[in-house]
C-alpha positions as a printed Julia matrix, in Angstrom:
70×3 Matrix{Float64}:
 107.75  77.06  129.32
 108.52  73.03  128.98
 112.23  72.52  129.2
 112.34  69.56  127.12
 116.01  70.23  125.78
 119.34  71.69  126.29
 118.68  74.36  124.29
 115.11  75.31  125.88
 117.04  75.29  129.19
 119.69  77.51  127.99
 117.17  79.65  126.3
 115.17  80.08  129.88
 118.16  80.8   131.7
 119.82  83.46  129.38
 117.23  85.05  127.36
 114.08  85.03  130.03
 116.03  85.05  132.82
 118.56  87.31  131.81
 121.04  85.15  133.85
 124.68  84.5   132.15
 125.87  81.35  132.68
 129.33  82.53  133.93
 131.73  79.26  135.45
 131.01  81.35  138.83
 127.35  80.73  138.89
 127.33  77.15  137.49
 129.56  76.1   139.63
 127.35  77.39  142.64
 124.03  75.91  141.31
 125.99  72.89  140.57
 127.15  73.15  144.21
 123.45  73.5   145.86
 121.47  71.25  143.15
 124.47  68.45  143.91
 123.59  68.87  147.48
 120.14  66.57  148.26
 119.87  68.71  151.84
 120.49  71.74  150.89
 116.48  73.34  150.99
 116.19  74.92  147.72
 117.38  71.37  145.94
 114.84  69.57  147.88
 112.28  72.73  147.14
 113.1   71.48  143.51
 112.9   68.12  143.75
 109.54  68.4   145.24
 107.98  70.52  142.82
 109.63  69.5   139.42
 110.63  65.89  140.27
 114.03  63.48  141.12
 114.16  62.92  136.93
 113.69  66.99  136.42
 116.43  67.52  138.93
 118.93  65.24  137.19
 118.31  66.99  134.13
 119.03  70.02  135.16
 122.42  69.07  136.53
 123.44  67.29  133.81
 122.55  70.89  131.75
 124.49  72.88  134.17
 127.13  70.14  133.65
 126.99  70.61  130.05
 127.06  74.75  130.36
 130.45  73.95  132.65
 131.79  71.73  129.6
 131.12  74.46  127.49
 132.27  77.22  129.05
 135.58  75.86  129.94
 135.9   75.5   126.69
 134.93  78.64  125.14
């Protein structure tokens, strides 16, 4: 599945993976993905590239904004 948009990404997380985008989950993932020394972040960047990593961080930030105003 190609994740080219925020909507695709959100559907993948919530529908296909069955993971609710709670404030706690978003906060934990943002902390991990923003830490360039974290092994999973390094693996993510190696597998998907720096550009997709930054896009994913932006999508988590957007989800954080949406859940804080909901």
